[in-house]
Coordinates of C-alpha atoms and ligand atoms in Angstrom, one line a residue:
M1 CA 29.0 45.6 50.6
N2 CA 30.1 47.3 53.7
I3 CA 28.5 48.2 56.3
E4 CA 27.1 51.2 55.3
E5 CA 26.2 49.4 51.3
E6 CA 24.3 47.6 53.2
K7 CA 22.0 49.9 55.5
L8 CA 21.1 52.1 52.7
S9 CA 20.3 48.7 50.1
E10 CA 17.9 48.6 53.1
I11 CA 16.7 51.5 53.1
E12 CA 15.3 51.6 49.2
A13 CA 14.2 47.9 49.8
Q14 CA 12.0 49.2 52.6
L15 CA 10.5 51.8 50.4
F16 CA 9.9 49.6 47.4
C17 CA 8.3 46.9 49.6
P18 CA 8.3 48.1 53.5
K19 CA 8.8 44.9 55.6
G20 CA 8.1 44.1 59.3
E21 CA 8.7 46.8 62.1
K22 CA 10.9 48.7 60.2
G23 CA 9.0 48.2 57.0
I24 CA 6.3 50.3 60.0
E25 CA 8.5 52.1 61.0
M26 CA 9.3 53.3 57.2
G27 CA 5.2 54.2 56.4
E28 CA 5.2 56.6 59.6
A29 CA 8.0 58.3 57.9
M30 CA 6.6 58.2 54.1
H31 CA 3.5 59.1 55.7
A32 CA 5.5 62.3 57.1
T33 CA 7.2 63.7 54.5
N34 CA 4.7 62.5 51.0
I35 CA 1.4 64.4 52.5
G36 CA 2.1 67.5 50.3
M37 CA 2.7 64.6 47.5
T38 CA -0.2 62.7 48.1
L39 CA -2.5 66.3 48.5
A40 CA -1.4 67.3 45.5
A41 CA -2.6 63.9 43.3
I42 CA -5.7 63.9 45.5
N43 CA -6.3 68.0 44.0
A44 CA -5.9 67.0 40.8
L45 CA -8.2 64.7 41.0
E46 CA -10.6 67.3 41.2
I47 CA -13.5 64.7 43.4
Y48 CA -16.9 64.7 43.5
D49 CA -19.6 63.0 44.9
E50 CA -20.4 59.2 45.4
C51 CA -16.9 58.4 43.2
N52 CA -15.3 55.6 43.1
I53 CA -11.8 56.0 43.6
L54 CA -8.1 53.8 43.6
E55 CA -5.1 54.1 44.4
I56 CA -1.9 52.5 44.3
G57 CA 0.0 52.0 47.0
H58 CA -1.0 53.4 50.2
G59 CA 1.2 52.9 52.3
N60 CA 0.4 53.2 55.7
G61 CA -3.0 54.9 54.4
K62 CA -3.4 58.3 57.2
H63 CA -4.3 60.1 54.3
V64 CA -7.4 58.2 53.9
G65 CA -9.5 60.5 56.0
N66 CA -8.3 63.3 53.9
L67 CA -9.5 62.0 50.6
M68 CA -12.6 60.7 52.2
H69 CA -13.8 64.4 53.3
E70 CA -13.1 65.8 49.9
A71 CA -16.7 64.6 49.2
N72 CA -19.9 62.5 49.8
G73 CA -20.2 59.2 48.7
L74 CA -16.9 57.8 48.2
R75 CA -16.2 55.0 47.9
Y76 CA -11.7 54.2 48.0
F77 CA -10.5 51.0 47.5
G78 CA -6.1 50.4 47.8
I79 CA -4.3 48.2 46.2
D80 CA 0.0 47.6 47.3
I81 CA 2.5 44.7 47.3
S82 CA 3.6 45.0 50.3
E83 CA 1.2 43.2 53.6
S84 CA 2.4 45.6 56.5
M85 CA 1.4 48.5 54.9
H86 CA -2.0 46.2 54.0
N87 CA -2.3 45.8 57.3
E88 CA -1.2 49.0 58.3
A89 CA -3.9 51.1 56.2
I90 CA -6.8 48.3 57.4
K91 CA -6.1 49.8 60.9
N92 CA -5.8 53.2 60.3
A93 CA -9.2 53.4 57.7
L94 CA -10.6 51.5 60.1
P95 CA -12.5 55.5 61.5
F96 CA -13.9 54.8 57.4
K97 CA -14.2 50.9 57.2
D98 CA -17.9 51.6 55.7
Q99 CA -16.8 53.2 53.1
V100 CA -12.9 51.4 52.2
S101 CA -11.4 48.2 51.0
F102 CA -8.0 47.2 50.4
C103 CA -6.2 44.8 48.1
L104 CA -3.0 43.3 48.8
Y105 CA -2.0 41.8 44.5
N106 CA 0.5 41.3 42.4
G107 CA 1.9 44.5 41.7
V108 CA 1.4 43.8 37.6
N109 CA -2.4 42.7 37.5
M110 CA -4.8 45.0 38.9
P111 CA -8.2 42.4 41.5
F112 CA -10.8 44.9 38.8
E113 CA -13.4 44.7 36.7
A114 CA -13.0 46.9 33.5
N115 CA -14.3 51.1 33.6
F116 CA -14.4 51.1 37.0
F117 CA -13.1 53.4 38.7
N118 CA -13.9 57.4 38.5
K119 CA -10.2 59.0 40.1
I120 CA -7.5 57.2 40.2
F121 CA -4.7 58.5 42.0
T122 CA -0.2 57.4 42.9
V123 CA 2.1 58.3 44.8
N124 CA 6.0 57.8 44.0
T125 CA 5.4 54.6 42.9
V126 CA 6.3 54.8 39.0
Y127 CA 10.1 54.3 40.0
F128 CA 8.6 50.5 40.7
W129 CA 6.5 49.7 38.1
K130 CA 8.3 46.9 36.3
N131 CA 7.0 47.1 32.4
P132 CA 5.0 50.8 32.6
Q133 CA 3.4 51.1 29.4
E134 CA 2.0 47.6 31.0
F135 CA 0.8 49.0 33.9
L136 CA -0.3 52.2 32.4
E137 CA -2.7 50.4 29.9
E138 CA -4.4 48.2 33.5
V139 CA -4.4 51.1 34.6
Y140 CA -6.3 52.7 31.7
R141 CA -8.4 49.2 31.5
V142 CA -9.8 49.8 35.0
L143 CA -10.9 53.4 34.6
K144 CA -14.3 55.2 33.7
P145 CA -14.1 56.7 30.6
G146 CA -13.9 60.5 31.4
G147 CA -12.0 59.4 34.2
H148 CA -8.9 60.5 35.6
F149 CA -5.5 59.4 36.8
S150 CA -3.1 61.2 38.4
I151 CA 0.6 60.7 39.2
S152 CA 2.6 62.2 41.9
F153 CA 6.3 61.2 41.4
A154 CA 9.4 63.3 42.5
D155 CA 11.9 64.5 39.7
K156 CA 14.6 63.0 38.7
T157 CA 17.2 65.1 39.0
F158 CA 15.9 65.7 43.0
M159 CA 16.0 62.0 43.3
Q160 CA 19.1 61.4 42.2
Q161 CA 21.0 63.2 44.5
L162 CA 19.7 61.2 47.2
P163 CA 22.1 57.4 48.2
F164 CA 19.9 54.9 48.7
V165 CA 18.3 55.3 45.1
K166 CA 19.9 52.3 43.4
E167 CA 18.9 49.6 41.2
L168 CA 15.7 49.1 42.3
F169 CA 14.6 53.1 40.8
A170 CA 13.7 53.9 37.7
L171 CA 13.5 57.7 38.2
Y172 CA 12.0 60.1 35.3
S173 CA 11.9 63.9 34.7
A174 CA 8.5 65.9 32.7
D175 CA 10.0 64.9 30.2
D176 CA 10.7 61.1 30.3
M177 CA 6.6 61.3 31.9
E178 CA 5.3 63.0 29.0
V179 CA 7.0 60.0 26.7
L180 CA 5.8 57.2 29.0
A181 CA 2.3 59.8 28.9
L182 CA 1.7 60.1 25.1
G183 CA 3.4 55.5 24.6
S184 CA -0.3 54.9 26.2
P185 CA -3.4 54.5 25.2
F186 CA -4.5 57.6 28.3
K187 CA -4.0 61.9 27.2
L188 CA -1.9 64.0 28.1
L189 CA -3.9 66.7 30.5
K190 CA -1.1 68.6 32.4
I191 CA 2.1 67.8 33.9
D192 CA 2.4 71.0 37.1
Q193 CA 6.0 70.9 38.6
K194 CA 5.6 71.7 42.7
E195 CA 8.4 72.7 45.3
E196 CA 8.4 71.8 48.9
K197 CA 10.9 72.1 52.1
V198 CA 10.7 68.7 53.7
T199 CA 13.9 67.0 56.6
S200 CA 16.2 64.8 54.6
K201 CA 17.3 61.5 57.0
A202 CA 20.2 63.3 58.1
G203 CA 18.4 65.9 59.6
E204 CA 18.5 68.6 56.8
E205 CA 15.9 70.7 55.4
I206 CA 16.5 70.9 51.4
T207 CA 13.7 71.7 48.7
R208 CA 12.1 68.7 47.0
I209 CA 10.6 69.2 43.2
Y210 CA 8.1 67.0 42.1
H211 CA 5.2 66.4 39.3
V212 CA 1.7 65.8 39.4
A213 CA 1.4 64.2 36.1
L214 CA -2.6 64.5 35.0
L215 CA -3.9 61.9 32.8
G216 CA -7.1 61.5 31.0
K217 CA -9.5 58.1 29.2
Ligands
SAM301 C1 7.7 54.6 48.5 S1 6.5 54.2 49.0 C2 5.1 55.5 48.7 C3 3.8 55.3 49.7 C4 2.8 56.6 49.9 N1 2.1 56.9 48.7 C5 3.8 57.5 50.0 O1 4.3 57.9 48.5 O2 4.1 57.9 51.1 C6 6.0 52.8 47.6 C7 4.0 52.1 47.9 O3 4.2 51.2 47.2 C8 3.9 50.2 47.2 N2 4.7 49.3 46.0 C9 5.9 49.2 45.2 N3 5.3 49.3 43.9 C10 4.6 49.3 43.6 C11 3.5 48.6 42.7 N4 3.6 47.9 41.5 N5 1.5 48.8 43.4 C12 1.3 48.6 43.8 N6 2.0 49.0 45.3 C13 3.6 48.8 45.1 C14 4.6 49.9 48.4 O4 4.4 48.7 49.0 C15 4.6 51.2 49.2 O5 4.3 51.5 50.4

């Protein structure tokens, strides 16, 4: 592997599971670039007072304040596989410490009882689910009947243009997501397509196409 390839593999690994100082920098960059996708996933949920909310793969958690202003009496739970993101999110959500909790977990088994959450969301993590069908079944287990799960993800064609996207990523089009959702216990309520301008790592403005899938139990 040459130096350029090594750098790209390092970026890919940091996106999958941010580690150390470089991981913290990646967390900042992700927050800045992905806040639009995060707010779209939150909006799709139509959050109301007293909801128990779970976020899967929260990154540095700088958006948690936006979420806590959506309604009164919310409880937010965040789970992630990255120790660096876990620690950053605890720091960044400190003003809301009485309403939030964070948990490091193994990326598979969610440390919650069945039927616990009213709303669940995840942004830019679907690419890393090891067994997507089992993952959806686990999300279904912890969601209350009548609850909603939103998944925000960048479109396969957009992702294929990024030089650091290699074997750690599984890519999805809206049709691929539909197949995944229909093979799960969830009802597929809708998949919205959106686009936004973002700045690439090379500093140029590019158009990102992404989707927000809304699933119901
Ligand atoms: C590409 S980053 C996205 C972070 C943030 N959601 C955003 O869009 O800016 C992926 C995040 O998901 C976490 N992650 C990866 N696989 C995961 C899994 N199976 N369950 C939960 N978190 C996971 C990573 O540690 C990282 O914080």
